[in-house]
Short mmCIF file of N, CA and C in Angstrom, two decimals:
data_model
loop_
_atom_site.label_atom_id
_atom_site.label_comp_id
_atom_site.label_asym_id
_atom_site.label_seq_id
_atom_site.Cartn_x
_atom_site.Cartn_y
_atom_site.Cartn_z
N MET A 1000 -3.83 1.62 33.47
CA MET A 1000 -3.00 0.48 33.72
C MET A 1000 -1.54 0.94 33.86
N ARG A 1001 -0.87 0.46 34.90
CA ARG A 1001 0.53 0.84 35.16
C ARG A 1001 1.47 -0.12 34.43
N LYS A 1002 2.43 0.46 33.71
CA LYS A 1002 3.42 -0.36 33.01
C LYS A 1002 4.61 -0.63 33.92
N THR A 1003 5.13 -1.84 33.82
CA THR A 1003 6.32 -2.22 34.58
C THR A 1003 7.47 -2.38 33.61
N LYS A 1004 8.59 -1.71 33.93
CA LYS A 1004 9.76 -1.80 33.07
C LYS A 1004 10.88 -2.47 33.86
N LEU A 1005 11.38 -3.57 33.29
CA LEU A 1005 12.48 -4.29 33.90
C LEU A 1005 13.78 -3.53 33.68
N LEU A 1006 14.45 -3.19 34.79
CA LEU A 1006 15.77 -2.55 34.68
C LEU A 1006 16.85 -3.62 34.55
N PHE A 1007 16.85 -4.61 35.43
CA PHE A 1007 17.75 -5.75 35.33
C PHE A 1007 17.26 -6.85 36.25
N ALA A 1008 17.85 -8.05 36.06
CA ALA A 1008 17.51 -9.21 36.88
C ALA A 1008 18.79 -9.95 37.24
N VAL A 1009 18.78 -10.54 38.43
CA VAL A 1009 19.92 -11.32 38.91
C VAL A 1009 19.42 -12.74 39.14
N GLN A 1010 20.17 -13.72 38.62
CA GLN A 1010 19.81 -15.12 38.87
C GLN A 1010 20.95 -15.81 39.61
N PRO A 1011 20.74 -16.13 40.91
CA PRO A 1011 21.75 -16.87 41.66
C PRO A 1011 21.86 -18.30 41.14
N LYS A 1012 23.11 -18.79 41.04
CA LYS A 1012 23.35 -20.15 40.60
C LYS A 1012 24.38 -20.79 41.53
N ASP A 1013 24.21 -22.07 41.75
CA ASP A 1013 25.13 -22.85 42.58
C ASP A 1013 26.38 -23.16 41.76
N ALA A 1014 27.54 -22.70 42.19
CA ALA A 1014 28.80 -22.91 41.47
C ALA A 1014 29.26 -24.36 41.54
N PHE A 1015 28.80 -25.13 42.51
CA PHE A 1015 29.24 -26.51 42.68
C PHE A 1015 28.35 -27.49 41.95
N SER A 1016 27.06 -27.34 42.05
CA SER A 1016 26.09 -28.30 41.53
C SER A 1016 26.05 -28.28 40.00
N PRO A 1017 26.01 -29.47 39.37
CA PRO A 1017 25.94 -29.51 37.91
C PRO A 1017 24.69 -28.85 37.34
N ASN A 1018 23.58 -28.87 38.10
CA ASN A 1018 22.35 -28.25 37.59
C ASN A 1018 22.22 -26.78 37.99
N SER A 1019 23.18 -26.26 38.74
CA SER A 1019 23.22 -24.85 39.16
C SER A 1019 22.10 -24.43 40.09
N LYS A 1020 21.26 -25.37 40.54
CA LYS A 1020 20.12 -25.03 41.38
C LYS A 1020 20.60 -24.67 42.79
N VAL A 1021 20.19 -23.50 43.25
CA VAL A 1021 20.59 -22.99 44.56
C VAL A 1021 19.78 -23.69 45.65
N VAL A 1022 20.47 -24.07 46.72
CA VAL A 1022 19.84 -24.69 47.87
C VAL A 1022 19.44 -23.59 48.84
N GLY A 1023 18.27 -23.70 49.45
CA GLY A 1023 17.84 -22.71 50.44
C GLY A 1023 17.37 -21.41 49.82
N ASN A 1024 17.05 -20.47 50.69
CA ASN A 1024 16.52 -19.18 50.26
C ASN A 1024 17.61 -18.12 50.24
N CYS A 1025 17.58 -17.31 49.20
CA CYS A 1025 18.53 -16.20 49.08
C CYS A 1025 17.88 -14.92 49.57
N VAL A 1026 18.69 -14.07 50.14
CA VAL A 1026 18.27 -12.71 50.47
C VAL A 1026 19.09 -11.81 49.56
N VAL A 1027 18.39 -11.07 48.71
CA VAL A 1027 19.05 -10.20 47.75
C VAL A 1027 18.66 -8.76 48.07
N LYS A 1028 19.67 -7.92 48.28
CA LYS A 1028 19.43 -6.52 48.60
C LYS A 1028 20.17 -5.64 47.60
N ILE A 1029 19.61 -4.49 47.40
CA ILE A 1029 20.21 -3.54 46.47
C ILE A 1029 20.43 -2.22 47.21
N ASN A 1030 21.57 -1.59 46.96
CA ASN A 1030 21.92 -0.32 47.58
C ASN A 1030 21.60 -0.30 49.07
N GLU A 1031 22.15 -1.27 49.77
CA GLU A 1031 22.01 -1.38 51.23
C GLU A 1031 20.55 -1.52 51.66
N GLY A 1032 19.76 -2.22 50.86
CA GLY A 1032 18.40 -2.55 51.26
C GLY A 1032 17.34 -1.53 50.95
N GLU A 1033 17.69 -0.48 50.22
CA GLU A 1033 16.70 0.57 49.93
C GLU A 1033 15.65 0.13 48.92
N VAL A 1034 16.03 -0.75 48.00
CA VAL A 1034 15.15 -1.18 46.93
C VAL A 1034 14.90 -2.67 47.07
N LYS A 1035 13.68 -3.10 46.83
CA LYS A 1035 13.35 -4.52 46.94
C LYS A 1035 13.34 -5.18 45.57
N PHE A 1036 13.81 -6.42 45.55
CA PHE A 1036 13.73 -7.23 44.34
C PHE A 1036 12.39 -7.95 44.32
N ILE A 1037 11.95 -8.27 43.12
CA ILE A 1037 10.78 -9.11 42.93
C ILE A 1037 11.30 -10.43 42.38
N LYS A 1038 11.02 -11.53 43.10
CA LYS A 1038 11.49 -12.84 42.62
C LYS A 1038 10.40 -13.45 41.74
N ASN A 1039 10.80 -13.83 40.52
CA ASN A 1039 9.82 -14.45 39.63
C ASN A 1039 9.91 -15.98 39.72
N ARG A 1040 9.05 -16.67 39.05
CA ARG A 1040 8.98 -18.14 39.13
C ARG A 1040 10.22 -18.83 38.57
N SER A 1041 10.95 -18.17 37.72
CA SER A 1041 12.15 -18.76 37.12
C SER A 1041 13.38 -18.61 38.01
N GLY A 1042 13.23 -17.94 39.15
CA GLY A 1042 14.36 -17.77 40.06
C GLY A 1042 15.14 -16.50 39.85
N PHE A 1043 14.65 -15.61 39.00
CA PHE A 1043 15.31 -14.33 38.78
C PHE A 1043 14.82 -13.33 39.83
N TYR A 1044 15.73 -12.53 40.35
CA TYR A 1044 15.38 -11.42 41.24
C TYR A 1044 15.41 -10.17 40.37
N CYS A 1045 14.26 -9.55 40.21
CA CYS A 1045 14.09 -8.47 39.24
C CYS A 1045 13.98 -7.11 39.91
N VAL A 1046 14.56 -6.11 39.25
CA VAL A 1046 14.43 -4.72 39.67
C VAL A 1046 13.65 -4.01 38.57
N THR A 1047 12.56 -3.37 38.95
CA THR A 1047 11.71 -2.72 37.96
C THR A 1047 11.51 -1.25 38.31
N ASN A 1048 11.16 -0.50 37.29
CA ASN A 1048 10.76 0.90 37.43
C ASN A 1048 11.77 1.75 38.20
N MET A 1049 13.04 1.54 37.89
CA MET A 1049 14.13 2.32 38.50
C MET A 1049 14.92 2.99 37.39
N PRO A 1050 15.60 4.09 37.70
CA PRO A 1050 16.42 4.74 36.69
C PRO A 1050 17.69 3.94 36.42
N ALA A 1051 18.21 4.07 35.22
CA ALA A 1051 19.48 3.43 34.87
C ALA A 1051 20.57 4.01 35.75
N GLY A 1052 21.62 3.24 35.95
CA GLY A 1052 22.74 3.72 36.76
C GLY A 1052 23.53 2.57 37.36
N GLU A 1053 24.23 2.89 38.42
CA GLU A 1053 25.06 1.90 39.10
C GLU A 1053 24.36 1.44 40.37
N TYR A 1054 24.33 0.12 40.57
CA TYR A 1054 23.68 -0.46 41.74
C TYR A 1054 24.60 -1.48 42.41
N GLN A 1055 24.61 -1.47 43.71
CA GLN A 1055 25.36 -2.45 44.48
C GLN A 1055 24.39 -3.52 44.96
N ILE A 1056 24.70 -4.77 44.65
CA ILE A 1056 23.84 -5.90 44.98
C ILE A 1056 24.54 -6.76 46.02
N ALA A 1057 23.84 -7.09 47.11
CA ALA A 1057 24.35 -7.99 48.14
C ALA A 1057 23.44 -9.21 48.18
N ILE A 1058 24.05 -10.39 48.17
CA ILE A 1058 23.27 -11.62 48.20
C ILE A 1058 23.81 -12.51 49.30
N SER A 1059 22.88 -13.08 50.08
CA SER A 1059 23.29 -13.98 51.15
C SER A 1059 22.36 -15.19 51.17
N ASN A 1060 22.90 -16.28 51.67
CA ASN A 1060 22.19 -17.54 51.79
C ASN A 1060 23.01 -18.36 52.77
N LYS A 1061 22.39 -19.04 53.72
CA LYS A 1061 23.15 -19.71 54.77
C LYS A 1061 24.06 -20.82 54.25
N PHE A 1062 23.85 -21.30 53.04
CA PHE A 1062 24.66 -22.38 52.48
C PHE A 1062 25.77 -21.90 51.54
N TYR A 1063 25.86 -20.58 51.33
CA TYR A 1063 26.83 -20.03 50.37
C TYR A 1063 27.56 -18.84 50.99
N CYS A 1064 28.71 -18.54 50.42
CA CYS A 1064 29.46 -17.36 50.85
C CYS A 1064 28.70 -16.11 50.40
N ASN A 1065 28.64 -15.11 51.26
CA ASN A 1065 27.99 -13.84 50.91
C ASN A 1065 28.76 -13.18 49.78
N GLN A 1066 28.03 -12.50 48.93
CA GLN A 1066 28.66 -11.80 47.81
C GLN A 1066 28.07 -10.41 47.65
N THR A 1067 28.91 -9.51 47.17
CA THR A 1067 28.47 -8.17 46.80
C THR A 1067 29.06 -7.87 45.43
N ILE A 1068 28.22 -7.40 44.53
CA ILE A 1068 28.68 -7.02 43.20
C ILE A 1068 28.13 -5.65 42.86
N VAL A 1069 28.76 -4.99 41.90
CA VAL A 1069 28.29 -3.70 41.40
C VAL A 1069 27.85 -3.91 39.96
N ILE A 1070 26.64 -3.44 39.67
CA ILE A 1070 26.08 -3.56 38.32
C ILE A 1070 25.93 -2.17 37.74
N GLN A 1071 26.45 -2.00 36.55
CA GLN A 1071 26.28 -0.77 35.77
C GLN A 1071 25.25 -1.10 34.70
N THR A 1072 24.04 -0.57 34.82
CA THR A 1072 22.95 -0.99 33.93
C THR A 1072 23.23 -0.66 32.47
N GLY A 1073 24.03 0.34 32.20
CA GLY A 1073 24.36 0.70 30.82
C GLY A 1073 25.19 -0.37 30.12
N ASP A 1074 25.83 -1.26 30.89
CA ASP A 1074 26.66 -2.32 30.32
C ASP A 1074 25.86 -3.59 29.99
N LEU A 1075 24.59 -3.61 30.36
CA LEU A 1075 23.77 -4.81 30.17
C LEU A 1075 23.08 -4.81 28.82
N ASP A 1076 22.76 -6.00 28.32
CA ASP A 1076 22.01 -6.16 27.09
C ASP A 1076 20.60 -5.63 27.32
N PRO A 1077 20.16 -4.60 26.61
CA PRO A 1077 18.84 -4.03 26.86
C PRO A 1077 17.69 -5.00 26.57
N LEU A 1078 17.92 -6.00 25.71
CA LEU A 1078 16.87 -6.97 25.40
C LEU A 1078 16.78 -8.09 26.45
N PHE A 1079 17.89 -8.36 27.15
CA PHE A 1079 17.91 -9.37 28.20
C PHE A 1079 18.88 -8.93 29.29
N PRO A 1080 18.46 -7.97 30.11
CA PRO A 1080 19.36 -7.39 31.12
C PRO A 1080 19.47 -8.27 32.37
N ALA A 1081 20.04 -9.47 32.18
CA ALA A 1081 20.11 -10.42 33.29
C ALA A 1081 21.56 -10.78 33.59
N ILE A 1082 21.83 -11.03 34.85
CA ILE A 1082 23.16 -11.39 35.32
C ILE A 1082 23.06 -12.72 36.04
N ASP A 1083 23.88 -13.69 35.62
CA ASP A 1083 24.01 -14.94 36.38
C ASP A 1083 25.05 -14.70 37.46
N LEU A 1084 24.72 -15.05 38.68
CA LEU A 1084 25.63 -14.85 39.80
C LEU A 1084 25.90 -16.19 40.46
N GLU A 1085 27.12 -16.71 40.24
CA GLU A 1085 27.49 -18.00 40.82
C GLU A 1085 27.83 -17.85 42.30
N LEU A 1086 27.17 -18.65 43.12
CA LEU A 1086 27.39 -18.63 44.55
C LEU A 1086 28.30 -19.79 44.93
N GLU A 1087 29.32 -19.48 45.71
CA GLU A 1087 30.26 -20.50 46.18
C GLU A 1087 29.76 -21.10 47.48
N PRO A 1088 29.66 -22.44 47.54
CA PRO A 1088 29.20 -23.09 48.77
C PRO A 1088 30.11 -22.78 49.96
N ASN A 1089 29.52 -22.75 51.15
CA ASN A 1089 30.30 -22.50 52.36
C ASN A 1089 30.35 -23.75 53.23
N LEU A 1090 30.69 -23.60 54.48
CA LEU A 1090 30.86 -24.72 55.38
C LEU A 1090 29.56 -25.47 55.68
N LEU A 1091 28.41 -24.84 55.54
CA LEU A 1091 27.12 -25.47 55.85
C LEU A 1091 26.53 -26.25 54.67
N TYR A 1092 27.12 -26.10 53.52
CA TYR A 1092 26.63 -26.75 52.30
C TYR A 1092 26.75 -28.27 52.46
N ALA A 1093 25.75 -29.01 51.99
CA ALA A 1093 25.76 -30.48 52.07
C ALA A 1093 26.46 -31.05 50.84
N TYR A 1094 27.78 -31.10 50.90
CA TYR A 1094 28.55 -31.67 49.79
C TYR A 1094 28.26 -33.16 49.70
N PRO A 1095 28.11 -33.70 48.48
CA PRO A 1095 27.85 -35.13 48.38
C PRO A 1095 29.08 -35.95 48.76
N LYS A 1096 28.83 -37.18 49.18
CA LYS A 1096 29.92 -38.10 49.53
C LYS A 1096 30.84 -38.26 48.32
N GLY A 1097 32.13 -38.30 48.59
CA GLY A 1097 33.11 -38.46 47.52
C GLY A 1097 33.63 -37.15 46.95
N THR A 1098 33.13 -36.02 47.45
CA THR A 1098 33.64 -34.72 47.01
C THR A 1098 35.02 -34.49 47.62
N THR A 1099 35.92 -33.98 46.84
CA THR A 1099 37.25 -33.66 47.34
C THR A 1099 37.19 -32.29 48.00
N LEU A 1100 37.41 -32.27 49.32
CA LEU A 1100 37.33 -31.04 50.09
C LEU A 1100 38.63 -30.79 50.84
N LEU A 1101 38.92 -29.53 51.04
CA LEU A 1101 39.98 -29.11 51.95
C LEU A 1101 39.30 -28.24 53.00
N ARG A 1102 39.17 -28.80 54.20
CA ARG A 1102 38.58 -28.08 55.34
C ARG A 1102 39.73 -27.68 56.25
N GLY A 1103 39.68 -26.46 56.74
CA GLY A 1103 40.75 -26.04 57.62
C GLY A 1103 40.31 -25.05 58.67
N ARG A 1104 41.23 -24.82 59.59
CA ARG A 1104 41.05 -23.79 60.62
C ARG A 1104 42.32 -22.98 60.69
N VAL A 1105 42.16 -21.69 60.98
CA VAL A 1105 43.29 -20.81 61.19
C VAL A 1105 43.29 -20.39 62.65
N LEU A 1106 44.44 -20.60 63.30
CA LEU A 1106 44.55 -20.38 64.73
C LEU A 1106 45.78 -19.55 65.04
N ASP A 1107 45.79 -18.94 66.23
CA ASP A 1107 47.01 -18.29 66.70
C ASP A 1107 47.79 -19.28 67.56
N SER A 1108 48.91 -18.85 68.11
CA SER A 1108 49.77 -19.76 68.87
C SER A 1108 49.12 -20.27 70.15
N SER A 1109 48.02 -19.65 70.58
CA SER A 1109 47.29 -20.10 71.78
C SER A 1109 46.08 -20.96 71.40
N ASP A 1110 46.01 -21.41 70.16
CA ASP A 1110 44.89 -22.21 69.64
C ASP A 1110 43.56 -21.45 69.63
N VAL A 1111 43.62 -20.13 69.52
CA VAL A 1111 42.42 -19.31 69.41
C VAL A 1111 42.16 -19.06 67.92
N ALA A 1112 40.91 -19.25 67.51
CA ALA A 1112 40.53 -19.06 66.11
C ALA A 1112 40.77 -17.62 65.67
N ILE A 1113 41.21 -17.46 64.44
CA ILE A 1113 41.41 -16.13 63.86
C ILE A 1113 40.32 -15.90 62.81
N VAL A 1114 39.50 -14.91 63.06
CA VAL A 1114 38.37 -14.57 62.19
C VAL A 1114 38.86 -13.61 61.10
N GLY A 1115 38.29 -13.74 59.90
CA GLY A 1115 38.54 -12.77 58.85
C GLY A 1115 39.84 -12.94 58.09
N VAL A 1116 40.43 -14.13 58.13
CA VAL A 1116 41.63 -14.40 57.35
C VAL A 1116 41.21 -14.69 55.92
N VAL A 1117 41.86 -14.06 54.96
CA VAL A 1117 41.59 -14.33 53.55
C VAL A 1117 42.45 -15.53 53.16
N VAL A 1118 41.79 -16.60 52.72
CA VAL A 1118 42.47 -17.84 52.36
C VAL A 1118 42.26 -18.08 50.87
N ASN A 1119 43.37 -18.27 50.15
CA ASN A 1119 43.33 -18.55 48.72
C ASN A 1119 44.06 -19.85 48.43
N VAL A 1120 43.63 -20.54 47.38
CA VAL A 1120 44.42 -21.63 46.83
C VAL A 1120 45.13 -21.03 45.63
N LYS A 1121 46.48 -21.14 45.64
CA LYS A 1121 47.29 -20.54 44.56
C LYS A 1121 46.82 -21.06 43.21
N ASP A 1122 46.87 -20.19 42.22
CA ASP A 1122 46.45 -20.48 40.84
C ASP A 1122 44.95 -20.75 40.74
N SER A 1123 44.18 -20.23 41.67
CA SER A 1123 42.73 -20.35 41.66
C SER A 1123 42.16 -18.98 41.95
N GLU A 1124 40.99 -18.70 41.41
CA GLU A 1124 40.35 -17.42 41.68
C GLU A 1124 39.52 -17.46 42.96
N LYS A 1125 39.38 -18.64 43.55
CA LYS A 1125 38.53 -18.78 44.72
C LYS A 1125 39.24 -18.29 45.97
N GLU A 1126 38.46 -17.62 46.81
CA GLU A 1126 38.97 -17.23 48.12
C GLU A 1126 37.87 -17.45 49.14
N PHE A 1127 38.30 -17.63 50.37
CA PHE A 1127 37.38 -17.86 51.46
C PHE A 1127 37.84 -16.99 52.61
N ILE A 1128 36.92 -16.43 53.36
CA ILE A 1128 37.25 -15.64 54.54
C ILE A 1128 36.81 -16.45 55.76
N THR A 1129 37.75 -16.68 56.68
CA THR A 1129 37.44 -17.54 57.82
C THR A 1129 36.29 -16.99 58.64
N ASP A 1130 35.49 -17.93 59.17
CA ASP A 1130 34.32 -17.57 59.97
C ASP A 1130 34.70 -17.34 61.43
N GLU A 1131 33.70 -17.25 62.31
CA GLU A 1131 33.95 -16.95 63.72
C GLU A 1131 34.72 -18.05 64.44
N LEU A 1132 34.80 -19.23 63.83
CA LEU A 1132 35.58 -20.33 64.42
C LEU A 1132 36.92 -20.52 63.69
N GLY A 1133 37.24 -19.57 62.80
CA GLY A 1133 38.50 -19.65 62.06
C GLY A 1133 38.49 -20.67 60.94
N ARG A 1134 37.30 -21.12 60.53
CA ARG A 1134 37.19 -22.20 59.55
C ARG A 1134 37.14 -21.68 58.11
N PHE A 1135 37.61 -22.54 57.20
CA PHE A 1135 37.50 -22.28 55.77
C PHE A 1135 37.29 -23.62 55.06
N ILE A 1136 36.86 -23.56 53.80
CA ILE A 1136 36.65 -24.77 53.01
C ILE A 1136 36.86 -24.47 51.53
N PHE A 1137 37.44 -25.42 50.83
CA PHE A 1137 37.56 -25.37 49.37
C PHE A 1137 37.14 -26.73 48.82
N TYR A 1138 36.48 -26.72 47.68
CA TYR A 1138 36.16 -27.97 47.02
C TYR A 1138 36.92 -28.03 45.70
N PHE A 1139 37.19 -29.24 45.25
CA PHE A 1139 37.92 -29.45 44.00
C PHE A 1139 37.06 -30.36 43.13
N LYS A 1140 36.50 -29.80 42.07
CA LYS A 1140 35.61 -30.57 41.20
C LYS A 1140 36.37 -31.60 40.39
N GLU A 1141 37.51 -31.18 39.87
CA GLU A 1141 38.27 -32.06 39.00
C GLU A 1141 39.72 -32.12 39.45
N MET A 1142 40.21 -33.34 39.56
CA MET A 1142 41.63 -33.55 39.88
C MET A 1142 42.18 -34.54 38.86
N GLU A 1143 43.34 -34.22 38.31
CA GLU A 1143 43.96 -35.10 37.32
C GLU A 1143 44.52 -36.35 37.96
N ASN A 1144 45.07 -36.21 39.17
CA ASN A 1144 45.75 -37.32 39.84
C ASN A 1144 45.01 -37.70 41.11
N GLU A 1145 45.34 -38.87 41.63
CA GLU A 1145 44.75 -39.34 42.88
C GLU A 1145 45.13 -38.43 44.05
N GLN A 1146 46.35 -37.90 44.02
CA GLN A 1146 46.84 -36.98 45.05
C GLN A 1146 47.48 -35.79 44.36
N GLU A 1147 47.25 -34.62 44.91
CA GLU A 1147 47.86 -33.40 44.36
C GLU A 1147 48.24 -32.47 45.50
N ASN A 1148 49.30 -31.72 45.27
CA ASN A 1148 49.70 -30.69 46.22
C ASN A 1148 49.00 -29.39 45.86
N VAL A 1149 48.47 -28.72 46.87
CA VAL A 1149 47.90 -27.39 46.66
C VAL A 1149 48.62 -26.42 47.58
N GLU A 1150 48.79 -25.21 47.10
CA GLU A 1150 49.42 -24.17 47.91
C GLU A 1150 48.34 -23.25 48.43
N VAL A 1151 48.24 -23.17 49.75
CA VAL A 1151 47.24 -22.34 50.41
C VAL A 1151 47.94 -21.08 50.91
N ILE A 1152 47.37 -19.92 50.59
CA ILE A 1152 47.93 -18.63 50.98
C ILE A 1152 46.97 -17.96 51.95
N LEU A 1153 47.48 -17.53 53.10
CA LEU A 1153 46.66 -16.93 54.15
C LEU A 1153 47.14 -15.52 54.45
N LYS A 1154 46.19 -14.56 54.49
CA LYS A 1154 46.54 -13.15 54.72
C LYS A 1154 45.54 -12.52 55.67
N LYS A 1155 46.08 -11.74 56.60
CA LYS A 1155 45.24 -10.91 57.47
C LYS A 1155 46.12 -9.81 58.04
N PRO A 1156 45.66 -8.55 57.98
CA PRO A 1156 46.44 -7.47 58.59
C PRO A 1156 46.72 -7.78 60.06
N GLY A 1157 47.96 -7.50 60.48
CA GLY A 1157 48.36 -7.76 61.85
C GLY A 1157 49.03 -9.11 62.04
N PHE A 1158 48.97 -9.95 60.98
CA PHE A 1158 49.60 -11.27 61.03
C PHE A 1158 50.54 -11.44 59.84
N GLN A 1159 51.54 -12.29 60.02
CA GLN A 1159 52.46 -12.59 58.93
C GLN A 1159 51.73 -13.42 57.87
N GLU A 1160 51.89 -13.04 56.61
CA GLU A 1160 51.32 -13.84 55.53
C GLU A 1160 51.98 -15.21 55.55
N LYS A 1161 51.19 -16.23 55.23
CA LYS A 1161 51.73 -17.59 55.29
C LYS A 1161 51.29 -18.36 54.05
N GLU A 1162 52.22 -19.16 53.53
CA GLU A 1162 51.93 -20.07 52.42
C GLU A 1162 52.22 -21.48 52.91
N VAL A 1163 51.26 -22.38 52.67
CA VAL A 1163 51.39 -23.76 53.12
C VAL A 1163 51.10 -24.66 51.93
N VAL A 1164 51.99 -25.64 51.68
CA VAL A 1164 51.74 -26.64 50.66
C VAL A 1164 51.14 -27.85 51.36
N PHE A 1165 50.00 -28.32 50.83
CA PHE A 1165 49.26 -29.40 51.47
C PHE A 1165 48.86 -30.41 50.41
N GLU A 1166 48.99 -31.68 50.73
CA GLU A 1166 48.59 -32.74 49.81
C GLU A 1166 47.14 -33.11 50.04
N ILE A 1167 46.36 -33.06 48.95
CA ILE A 1167 44.96 -33.48 49.05
C ILE A 1167 44.79 -34.80 48.29
N ILE A 1168 43.85 -35.59 48.76
CA ILE A 1168 43.56 -36.88 48.15
C ILE A 1168 42.16 -36.83 47.56
N ARG A 1169 42.05 -37.23 46.30
CA ARG A 1169 40.78 -37.17 45.58
C ARG A 1169 39.70 -37.98 46.32
N GLY A 1170 38.51 -37.37 46.45
CA GLY A 1170 37.37 -38.04 47.05
C GLY A 1170 37.33 -38.01 48.57
N ASN A 1171 38.29 -37.34 49.20
CA ASN A 1171 38.36 -37.29 50.66
C ASN A 1171 38.10 -35.89 51.18
N VAL A 1172 37.78 -35.85 52.48
CA VAL A 1172 37.75 -34.58 53.20
C VAL A 1172 39.13 -34.45 53.82
N ASN A 1173 39.92 -33.53 53.27
CA ASN A 1173 41.28 -33.30 53.73
C ASN A 1173 41.26 -32.18 54.75
N LYS A 1174 41.91 -32.38 55.90
CA LYS A 1174 41.84 -31.40 56.99
C LYS A 1174 43.20 -30.78 57.24
N LEU A 1175 43.16 -29.46 57.53
CA LEU A 1175 44.38 -28.69 57.71
C LEU A 1175 44.17 -27.64 58.79
N ASN A 1176 45.05 -27.59 59.77
CA ASN A 1176 45.09 -26.49 60.74
C ASN A 1176 46.32 -25.66 60.42
N VAL A 1177 46.14 -24.35 60.36
CA VAL A 1177 47.25 -23.44 60.06
C VAL A 1177 47.38 -22.45 61.21
N TYR A 1178 48.61 -22.23 61.64
CA TYR A 1178 48.88 -21.29 62.72
C TYR A 1178 49.53 -20.05 62.14
N LEU A 1179 48.96 -18.88 62.46
CA LEU A 1179 49.52 -17.61 62.02
C LEU A 1179 50.20 -16.92 63.19
N GLU A 1180 51.29 -16.24 62.86
CA GLU A 1180 52.04 -15.47 63.86
C GLU A 1180 51.75 -13.99 63.68
N PRO A 1181 51.67 -13.24 64.79
CA PRO A 1181 51.48 -11.78 64.67
C PRO A 1181 52.70 -11.14 64.00
N GLU A 1182 52.47 -9.99 63.35
CA GLU A 1182 53.59 -9.26 62.73
C GLU A 1182 54.53 -8.72 63.75
#
């Protein structure tokens, strides 16, 4: 009989949903696809019968932003070597009605979308990288006031960094187009 030894497990979780249940199917790859995960009934993606060490994990799902993390197996609890990985919803995610969203596009002076712009909301750890149409999205779970100003910071090599203050209204889809100038 062959013994199976769990090296570690990754459990994707929805960062937006209160129940953390991920929508759609995830594709989880390790070390550029060389090793396959085994998905168990609890939603954990498990790596078994591998040597301890450092592993790069890439996870994708059409409703969430792609993520890559590095796991050092020696840093994990040997009795429960599991990692919760919160996935941030992307533009295709079905946000419920009444969610406070900031949807935007980044364009050049000719109204052409700029791909790959790193967009941050100041004082937040969240970032979004614009898609092939120059789009980005942020959600706000909790707002103290009916209206709040947020500072959006946009960066891309070859373009001038830009900071924009924008007023968002709770429970609405707030829209913003930002124009970047070349350096």
